mmCIF file of C-alpha atoms in Angstrom:
data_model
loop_
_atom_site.group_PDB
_atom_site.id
_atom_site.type_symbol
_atom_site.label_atom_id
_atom_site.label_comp_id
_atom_site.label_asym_id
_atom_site.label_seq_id
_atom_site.Cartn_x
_atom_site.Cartn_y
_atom_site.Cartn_z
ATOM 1 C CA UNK A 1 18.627 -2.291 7.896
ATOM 2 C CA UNK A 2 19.186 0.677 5.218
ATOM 3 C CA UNK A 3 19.465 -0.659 1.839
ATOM 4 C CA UNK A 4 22.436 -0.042 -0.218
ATOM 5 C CA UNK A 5 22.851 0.394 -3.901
ATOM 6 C CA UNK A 6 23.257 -3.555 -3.866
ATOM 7 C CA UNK A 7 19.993 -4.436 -2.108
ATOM 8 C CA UNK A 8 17.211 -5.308 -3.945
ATOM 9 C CA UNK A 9 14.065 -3.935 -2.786
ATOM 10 C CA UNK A 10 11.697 -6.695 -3.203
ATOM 11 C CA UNK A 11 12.499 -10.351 -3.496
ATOM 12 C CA UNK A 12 11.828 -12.893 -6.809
ATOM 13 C CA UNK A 13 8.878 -14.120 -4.480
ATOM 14 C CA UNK A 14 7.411 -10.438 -4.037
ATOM 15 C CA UNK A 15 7.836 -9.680 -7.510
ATOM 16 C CA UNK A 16 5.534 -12.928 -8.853
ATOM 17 C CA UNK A 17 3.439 -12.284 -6.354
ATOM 18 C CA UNK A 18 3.082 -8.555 -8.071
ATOM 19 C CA UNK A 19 2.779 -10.093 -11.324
ATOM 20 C CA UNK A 20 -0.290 -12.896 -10.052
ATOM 21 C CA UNK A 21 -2.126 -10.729 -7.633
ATOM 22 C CA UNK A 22 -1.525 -6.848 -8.862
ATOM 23 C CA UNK A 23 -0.098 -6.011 -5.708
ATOM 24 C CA UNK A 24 2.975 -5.873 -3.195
ATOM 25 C CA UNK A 25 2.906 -5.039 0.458
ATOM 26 C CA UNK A 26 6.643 -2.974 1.082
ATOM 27 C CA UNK A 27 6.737 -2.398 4.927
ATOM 28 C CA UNK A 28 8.585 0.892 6.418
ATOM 29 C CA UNK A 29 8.808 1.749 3.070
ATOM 30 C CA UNK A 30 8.730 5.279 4.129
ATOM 31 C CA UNK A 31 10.124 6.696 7.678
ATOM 32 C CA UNK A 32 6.781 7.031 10.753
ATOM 33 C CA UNK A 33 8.581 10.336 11.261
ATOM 34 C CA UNK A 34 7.490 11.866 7.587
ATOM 35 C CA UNK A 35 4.162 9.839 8.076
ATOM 36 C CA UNK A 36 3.968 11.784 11.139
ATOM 37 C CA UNK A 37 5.536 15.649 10.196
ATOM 38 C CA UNK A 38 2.992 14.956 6.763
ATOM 39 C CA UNK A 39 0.043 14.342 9.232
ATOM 40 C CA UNK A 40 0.587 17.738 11.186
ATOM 41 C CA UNK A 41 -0.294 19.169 7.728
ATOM 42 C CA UNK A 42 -2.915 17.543 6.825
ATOM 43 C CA UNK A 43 -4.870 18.009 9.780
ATOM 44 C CA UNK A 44 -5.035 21.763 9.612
ATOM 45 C CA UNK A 45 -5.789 21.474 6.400
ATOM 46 C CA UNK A 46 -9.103 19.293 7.478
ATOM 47 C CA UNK A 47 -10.073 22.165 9.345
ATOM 48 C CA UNK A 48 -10.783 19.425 12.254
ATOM 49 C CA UNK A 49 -9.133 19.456 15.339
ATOM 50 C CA UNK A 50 -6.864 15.903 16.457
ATOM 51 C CA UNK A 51 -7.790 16.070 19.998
ATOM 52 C CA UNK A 52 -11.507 16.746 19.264
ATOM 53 C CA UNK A 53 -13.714 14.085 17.688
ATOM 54 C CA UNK A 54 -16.715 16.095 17.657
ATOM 55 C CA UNK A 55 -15.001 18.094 14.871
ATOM 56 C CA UNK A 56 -15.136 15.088 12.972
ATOM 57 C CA UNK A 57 -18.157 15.791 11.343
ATOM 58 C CA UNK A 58 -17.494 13.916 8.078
ATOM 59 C CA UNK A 59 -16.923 10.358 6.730
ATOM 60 C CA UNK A 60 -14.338 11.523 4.283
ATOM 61 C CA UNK A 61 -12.441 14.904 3.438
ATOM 62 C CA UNK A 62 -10.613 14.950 0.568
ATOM 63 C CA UNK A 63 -7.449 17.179 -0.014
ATOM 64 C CA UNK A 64 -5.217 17.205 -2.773
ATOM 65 C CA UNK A 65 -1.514 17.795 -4.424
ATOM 66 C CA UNK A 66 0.864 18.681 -1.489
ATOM 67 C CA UNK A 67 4.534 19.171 -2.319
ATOM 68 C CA UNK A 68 6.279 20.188 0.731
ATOM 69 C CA UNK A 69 9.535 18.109 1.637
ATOM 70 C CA UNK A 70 7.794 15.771 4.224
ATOM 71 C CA UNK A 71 5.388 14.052 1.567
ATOM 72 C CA UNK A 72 8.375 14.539 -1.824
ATOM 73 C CA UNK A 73 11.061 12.406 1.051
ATOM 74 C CA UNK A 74 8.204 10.034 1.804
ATOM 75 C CA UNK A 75 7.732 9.390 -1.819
ATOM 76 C CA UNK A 76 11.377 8.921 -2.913
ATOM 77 C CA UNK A 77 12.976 6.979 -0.600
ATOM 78 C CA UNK A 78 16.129 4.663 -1.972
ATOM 79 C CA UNK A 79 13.572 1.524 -1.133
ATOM 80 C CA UNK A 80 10.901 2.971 -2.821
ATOM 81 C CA UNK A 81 13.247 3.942 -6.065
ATOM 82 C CA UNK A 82 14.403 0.551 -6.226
ATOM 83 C CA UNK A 83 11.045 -1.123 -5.883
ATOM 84 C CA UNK A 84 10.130 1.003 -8.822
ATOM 85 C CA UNK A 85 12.681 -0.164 -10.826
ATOM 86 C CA UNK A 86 12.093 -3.662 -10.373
ATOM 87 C CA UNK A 87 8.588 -3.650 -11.180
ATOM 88 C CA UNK A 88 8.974 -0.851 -14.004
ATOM 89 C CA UNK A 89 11.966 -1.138 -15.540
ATOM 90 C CA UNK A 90 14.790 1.918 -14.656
ATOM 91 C CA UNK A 91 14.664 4.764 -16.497
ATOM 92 C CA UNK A 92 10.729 4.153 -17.143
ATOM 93 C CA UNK A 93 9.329 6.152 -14.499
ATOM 94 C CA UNK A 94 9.356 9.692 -13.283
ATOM 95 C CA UNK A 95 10.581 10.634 -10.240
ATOM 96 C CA UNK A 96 7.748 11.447 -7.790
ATOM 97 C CA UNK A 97 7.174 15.125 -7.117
ATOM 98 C CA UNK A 98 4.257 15.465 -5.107
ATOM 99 C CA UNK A 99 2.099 13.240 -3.163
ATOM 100 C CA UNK A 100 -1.884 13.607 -4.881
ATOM 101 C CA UNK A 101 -5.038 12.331 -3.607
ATOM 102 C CA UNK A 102 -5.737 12.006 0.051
ATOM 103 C CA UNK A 103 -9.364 10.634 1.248
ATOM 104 C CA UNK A 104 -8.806 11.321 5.062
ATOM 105 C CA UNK A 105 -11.749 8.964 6.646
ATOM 106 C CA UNK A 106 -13.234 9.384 9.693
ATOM 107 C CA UNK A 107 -15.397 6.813 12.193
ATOM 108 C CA UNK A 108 -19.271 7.656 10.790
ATOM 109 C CA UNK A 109 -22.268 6.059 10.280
ATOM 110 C CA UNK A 110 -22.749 7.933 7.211
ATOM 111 C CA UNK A 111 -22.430 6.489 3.901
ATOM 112 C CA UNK A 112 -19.526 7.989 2.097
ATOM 113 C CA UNK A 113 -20.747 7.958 -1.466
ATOM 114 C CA UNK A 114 -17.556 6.738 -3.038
ATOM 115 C CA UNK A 115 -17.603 3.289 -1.641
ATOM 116 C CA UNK A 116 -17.394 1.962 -5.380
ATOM 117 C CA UNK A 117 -15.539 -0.796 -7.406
ATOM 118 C CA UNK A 118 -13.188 0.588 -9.717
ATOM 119 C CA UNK A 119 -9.807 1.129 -11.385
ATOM 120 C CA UNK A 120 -8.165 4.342 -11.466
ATOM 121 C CA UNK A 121 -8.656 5.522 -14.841
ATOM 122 C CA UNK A 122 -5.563 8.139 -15.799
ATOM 123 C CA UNK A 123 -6.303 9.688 -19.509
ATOM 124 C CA UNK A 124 -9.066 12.072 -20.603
ATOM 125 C CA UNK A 125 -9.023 13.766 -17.202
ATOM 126 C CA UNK A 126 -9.832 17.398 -18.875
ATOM 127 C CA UNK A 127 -13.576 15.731 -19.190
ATOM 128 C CA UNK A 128 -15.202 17.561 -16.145
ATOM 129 C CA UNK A 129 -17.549 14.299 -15.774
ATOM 130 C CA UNK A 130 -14.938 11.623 -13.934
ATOM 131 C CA UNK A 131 -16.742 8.399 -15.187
ATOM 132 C CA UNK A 132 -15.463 9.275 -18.957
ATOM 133 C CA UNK A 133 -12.014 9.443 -17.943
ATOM 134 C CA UNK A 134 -10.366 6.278 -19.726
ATOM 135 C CA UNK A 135 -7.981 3.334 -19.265
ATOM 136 C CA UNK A 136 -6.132 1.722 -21.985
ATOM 137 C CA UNK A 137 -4.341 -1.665 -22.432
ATOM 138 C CA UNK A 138 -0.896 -0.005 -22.040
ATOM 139 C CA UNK A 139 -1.859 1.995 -19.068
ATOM 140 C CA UNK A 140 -1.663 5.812 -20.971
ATOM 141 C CA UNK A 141 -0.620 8.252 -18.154
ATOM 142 C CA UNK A 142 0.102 5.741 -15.004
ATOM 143 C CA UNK A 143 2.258 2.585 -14.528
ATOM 144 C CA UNK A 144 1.510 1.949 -10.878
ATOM 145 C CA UNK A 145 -1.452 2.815 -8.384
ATOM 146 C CA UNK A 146 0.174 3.156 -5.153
ATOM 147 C CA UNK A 147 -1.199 3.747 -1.736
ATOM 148 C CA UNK A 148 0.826 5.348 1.179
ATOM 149 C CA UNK A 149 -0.321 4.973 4.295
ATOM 150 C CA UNK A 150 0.629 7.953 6.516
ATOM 151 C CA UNK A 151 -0.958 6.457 9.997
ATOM 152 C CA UNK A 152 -1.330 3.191 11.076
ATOM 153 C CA UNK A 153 -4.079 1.468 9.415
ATOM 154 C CA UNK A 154 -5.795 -1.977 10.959
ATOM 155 C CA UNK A 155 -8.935 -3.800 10.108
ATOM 156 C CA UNK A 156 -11.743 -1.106 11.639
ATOM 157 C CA UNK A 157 -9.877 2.005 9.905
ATOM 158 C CA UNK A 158 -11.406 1.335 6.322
ATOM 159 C CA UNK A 159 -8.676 -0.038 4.874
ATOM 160 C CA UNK A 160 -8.714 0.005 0.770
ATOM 161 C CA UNK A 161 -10.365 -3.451 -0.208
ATOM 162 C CA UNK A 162 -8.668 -5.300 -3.404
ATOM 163 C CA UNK A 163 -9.982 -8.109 -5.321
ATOM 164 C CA UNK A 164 -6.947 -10.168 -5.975
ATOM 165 C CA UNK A 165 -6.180 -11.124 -9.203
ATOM 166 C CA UNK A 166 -8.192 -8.536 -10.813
ATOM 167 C CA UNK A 167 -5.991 -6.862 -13.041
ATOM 168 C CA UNK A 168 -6.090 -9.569 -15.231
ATOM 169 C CA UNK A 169 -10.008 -9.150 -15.560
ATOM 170 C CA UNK A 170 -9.299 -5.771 -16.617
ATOM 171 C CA UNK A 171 -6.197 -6.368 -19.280
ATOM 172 C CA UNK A 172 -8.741 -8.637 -21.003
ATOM 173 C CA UNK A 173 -11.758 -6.300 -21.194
ATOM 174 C CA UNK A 174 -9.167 -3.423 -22.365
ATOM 175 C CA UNK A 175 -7.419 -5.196 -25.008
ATOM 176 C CA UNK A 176 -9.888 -5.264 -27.556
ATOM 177 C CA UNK A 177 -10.628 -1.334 -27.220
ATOM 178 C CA UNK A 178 -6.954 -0.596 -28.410
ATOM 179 C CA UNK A 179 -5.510 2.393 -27.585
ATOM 180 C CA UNK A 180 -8.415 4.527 -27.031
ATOM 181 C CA UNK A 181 -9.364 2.277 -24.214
ATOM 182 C CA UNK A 182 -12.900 2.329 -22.222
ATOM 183 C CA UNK A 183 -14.360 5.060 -19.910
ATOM 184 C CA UNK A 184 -14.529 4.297 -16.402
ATOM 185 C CA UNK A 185 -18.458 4.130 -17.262
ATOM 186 C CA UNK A 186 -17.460 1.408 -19.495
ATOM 187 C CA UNK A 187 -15.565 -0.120 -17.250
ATOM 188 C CA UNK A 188 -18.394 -0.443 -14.957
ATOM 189 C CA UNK A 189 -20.636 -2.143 -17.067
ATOM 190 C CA UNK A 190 -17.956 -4.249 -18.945
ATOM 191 C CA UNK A 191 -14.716 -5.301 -16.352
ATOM 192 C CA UNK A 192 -15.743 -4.479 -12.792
ATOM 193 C CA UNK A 193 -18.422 -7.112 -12.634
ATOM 194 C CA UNK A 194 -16.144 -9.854 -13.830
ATOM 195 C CA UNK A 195 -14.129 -9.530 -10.894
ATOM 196 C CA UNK A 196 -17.061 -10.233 -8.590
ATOM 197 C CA UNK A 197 -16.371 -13.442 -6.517
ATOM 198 C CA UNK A 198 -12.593 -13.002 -6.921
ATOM 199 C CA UNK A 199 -10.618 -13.164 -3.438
ATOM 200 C CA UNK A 200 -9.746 -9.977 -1.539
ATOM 201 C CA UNK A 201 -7.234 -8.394 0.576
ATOM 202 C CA UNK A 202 -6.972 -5.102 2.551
ATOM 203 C CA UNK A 203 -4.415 -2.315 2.226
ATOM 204 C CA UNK A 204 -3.753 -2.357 6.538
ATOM 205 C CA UNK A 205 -0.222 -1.903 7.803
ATOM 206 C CA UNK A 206 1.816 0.662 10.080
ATOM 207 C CA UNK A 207 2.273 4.209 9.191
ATOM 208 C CA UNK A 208 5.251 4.012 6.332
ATOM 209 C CA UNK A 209 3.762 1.305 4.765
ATOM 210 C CA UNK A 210 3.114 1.316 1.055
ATOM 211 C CA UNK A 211 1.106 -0.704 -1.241
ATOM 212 C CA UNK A 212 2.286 -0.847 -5.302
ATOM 213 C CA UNK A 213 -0.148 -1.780 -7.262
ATOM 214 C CA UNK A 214 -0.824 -2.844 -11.198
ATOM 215 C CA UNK A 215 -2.531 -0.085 -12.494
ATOM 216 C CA UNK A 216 -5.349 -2.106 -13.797
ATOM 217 C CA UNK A 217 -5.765 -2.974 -9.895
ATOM 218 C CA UNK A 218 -9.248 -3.128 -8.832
ATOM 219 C CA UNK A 219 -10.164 -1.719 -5.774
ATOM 220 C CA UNK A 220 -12.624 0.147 -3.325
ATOM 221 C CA UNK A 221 -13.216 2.133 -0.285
ATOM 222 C CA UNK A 222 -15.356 1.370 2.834
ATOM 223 C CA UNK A 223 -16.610 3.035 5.755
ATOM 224 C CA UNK A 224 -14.672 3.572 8.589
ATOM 225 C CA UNK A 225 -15.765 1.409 11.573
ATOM 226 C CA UNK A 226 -12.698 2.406 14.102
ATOM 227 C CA UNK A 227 -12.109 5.318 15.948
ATOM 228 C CA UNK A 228 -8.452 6.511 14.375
ATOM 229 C CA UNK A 229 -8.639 9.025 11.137
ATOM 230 C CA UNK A 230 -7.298 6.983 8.168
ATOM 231 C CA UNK A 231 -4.665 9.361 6.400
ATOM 232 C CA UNK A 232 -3.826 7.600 2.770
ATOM 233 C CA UNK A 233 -2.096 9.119 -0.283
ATOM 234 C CA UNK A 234 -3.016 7.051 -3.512
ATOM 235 C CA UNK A 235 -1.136 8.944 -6.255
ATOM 236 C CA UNK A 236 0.252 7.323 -9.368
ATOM 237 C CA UNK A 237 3.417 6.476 -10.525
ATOM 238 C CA UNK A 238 4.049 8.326 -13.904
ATOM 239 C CA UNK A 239 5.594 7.515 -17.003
ATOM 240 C CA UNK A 240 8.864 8.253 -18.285
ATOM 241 C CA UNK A 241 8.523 5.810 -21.187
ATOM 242 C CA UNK A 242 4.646 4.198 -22.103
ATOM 243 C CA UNK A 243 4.629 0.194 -21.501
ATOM 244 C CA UNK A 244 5.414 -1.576 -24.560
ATOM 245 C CA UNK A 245 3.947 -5.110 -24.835
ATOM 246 C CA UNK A 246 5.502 -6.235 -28.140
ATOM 247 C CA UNK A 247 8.929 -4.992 -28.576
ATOM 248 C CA UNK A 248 11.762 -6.597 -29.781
ATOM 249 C CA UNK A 249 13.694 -6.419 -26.442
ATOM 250 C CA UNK A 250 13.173 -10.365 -24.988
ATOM 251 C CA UNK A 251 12.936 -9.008 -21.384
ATOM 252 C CA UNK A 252 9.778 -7.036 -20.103
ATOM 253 C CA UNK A 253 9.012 -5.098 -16.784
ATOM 254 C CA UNK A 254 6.591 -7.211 -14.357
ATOM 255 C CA UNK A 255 3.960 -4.662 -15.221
ATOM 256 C CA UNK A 256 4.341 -5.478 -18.400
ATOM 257 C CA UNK A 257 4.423 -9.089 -18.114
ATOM 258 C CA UNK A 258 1.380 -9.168 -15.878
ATOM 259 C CA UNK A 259 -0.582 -7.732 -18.572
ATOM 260 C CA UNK A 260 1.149 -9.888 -20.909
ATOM 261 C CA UNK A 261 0.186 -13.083 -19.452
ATOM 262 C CA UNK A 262 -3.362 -12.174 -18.665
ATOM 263 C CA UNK A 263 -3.616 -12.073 -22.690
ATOM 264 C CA UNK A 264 -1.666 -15.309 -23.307
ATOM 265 C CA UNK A 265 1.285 -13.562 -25.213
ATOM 266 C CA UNK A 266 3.774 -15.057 -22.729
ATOM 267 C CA UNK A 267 7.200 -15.959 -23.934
#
């Protein structure tokens, strides 16, 4: 059923669940037909042809920043809008304008090389080497991770692994760098292996489904063990406002609050 401007996106369950595990699951969040009319471009621009596999010659392709209407609709959907709101606060994020990353994985036996534990590190990005791009404790430059899923995704398709829980982890190892944060390199050493043993899930679900995510999320890729391309868009959500985790306001965003609690200034 459409939403209307009185229907709230996610429930008070789905939002504590955000807040405990860093992530919510939002089903048709976009329509299968964009998923599908955003597909037809990508794979020309893979250079691979659909009906072919023996043109799928790599374990990943990665193409980048696409703005035409398909992927802008797919991103701003009134469920998607609201879901933002609720987790960020309105007003507090800008509206998505283009859809970013997309690793397009195919079935190989090949290792893909970027099969790594990590956050997704958003300041310091003019650096040309990626593992001293930085993360601070108020998330400078990116108040969600999400990942779109733009075909349908099950088990076999190497679906994005998450350790639940784990942006906690990560809020603690930050806080004491301030707001110059850690590199990614840092994080590595210092954060990432503290989440070891920690519970995990996989981002599967139908084309149209999207994962939000805390942006101190940790999460990895795997190879692709099925025989159906994986198309994923994991861009960020962007700040309109930075998070503020003392303010004088009593009330704070979930993504604030799940940051807030992992450093035991609840309340």
């Amino acid at each position: 059923m459409p939403l209307n401007k009185h229907t709230p996106a996610l429930s008070g369950a789905q939002i504590q669940q955000f807040i405990e595990d860093g992530f919510v699951r939002l089903d048709g969040a976009f329509p299968r037909d964009l998923a599908n009319e955003a597909r037809s471009i990508l794979w020309k621009d893979t250079g691979c042809d659909p009906d072919d596999p023996s043109t799928w010659t790599k374990p990943v392709i990665r193409l980048n920043h696409y703005t035409q209407e398909p992927f802008v609709k797919a991103a701003n959907t009134a469920t998607l809008h609201k879901a933002f709101d609720a987790l960020v606060g309105q007003e507090r994020w800008l509206q998505p304008a283009a859809m970013g990353t997309f690793p397009v994985r195919f079935a190989s036996t090949e290792d893909p090389g970027d099969a790594g534990w990590h956050i997704d590190v958003s300041f310091g990005t003019e650096n040309p080497d990626f593992m001293s791009w930085r993360a601070n404790i108020t998330s400078r430059g990116r108040v969600l991770l999400m990942l779109f899923l733009f075909s349908d995704v099950g088990d076999a398709d190497a679906p994005t692994r998450i350790r639940i829980g784990s942006h906690k982890q990560i809020a603690r190892t930050l806080a004491p760098a301030g707001e110059a944060g850690l590199t990614l390199g840092e994080l590595v050493v210092s954060g990432i292996p503290e989440t070891e043993g920690l519970p995990e899930a996989t981002a599967t679900g139908a084309a149209g489904t999207v994962y939000l995510c805390h942006p101190f999320l940790v999460h990895s890729a795997q190879p692709h063990r099925g025989t159906r391309p994986r198309f994923l868009a994991q861009p960020p959500l962007l700040p309109r406002r930075p998070l503020s985790l003392q303010r004088s306001e009593s009330s704070y965003a979930p993504v604030e609050t799940a940051i807030r609690n992992a450093l035991g200034t609840i309340g």
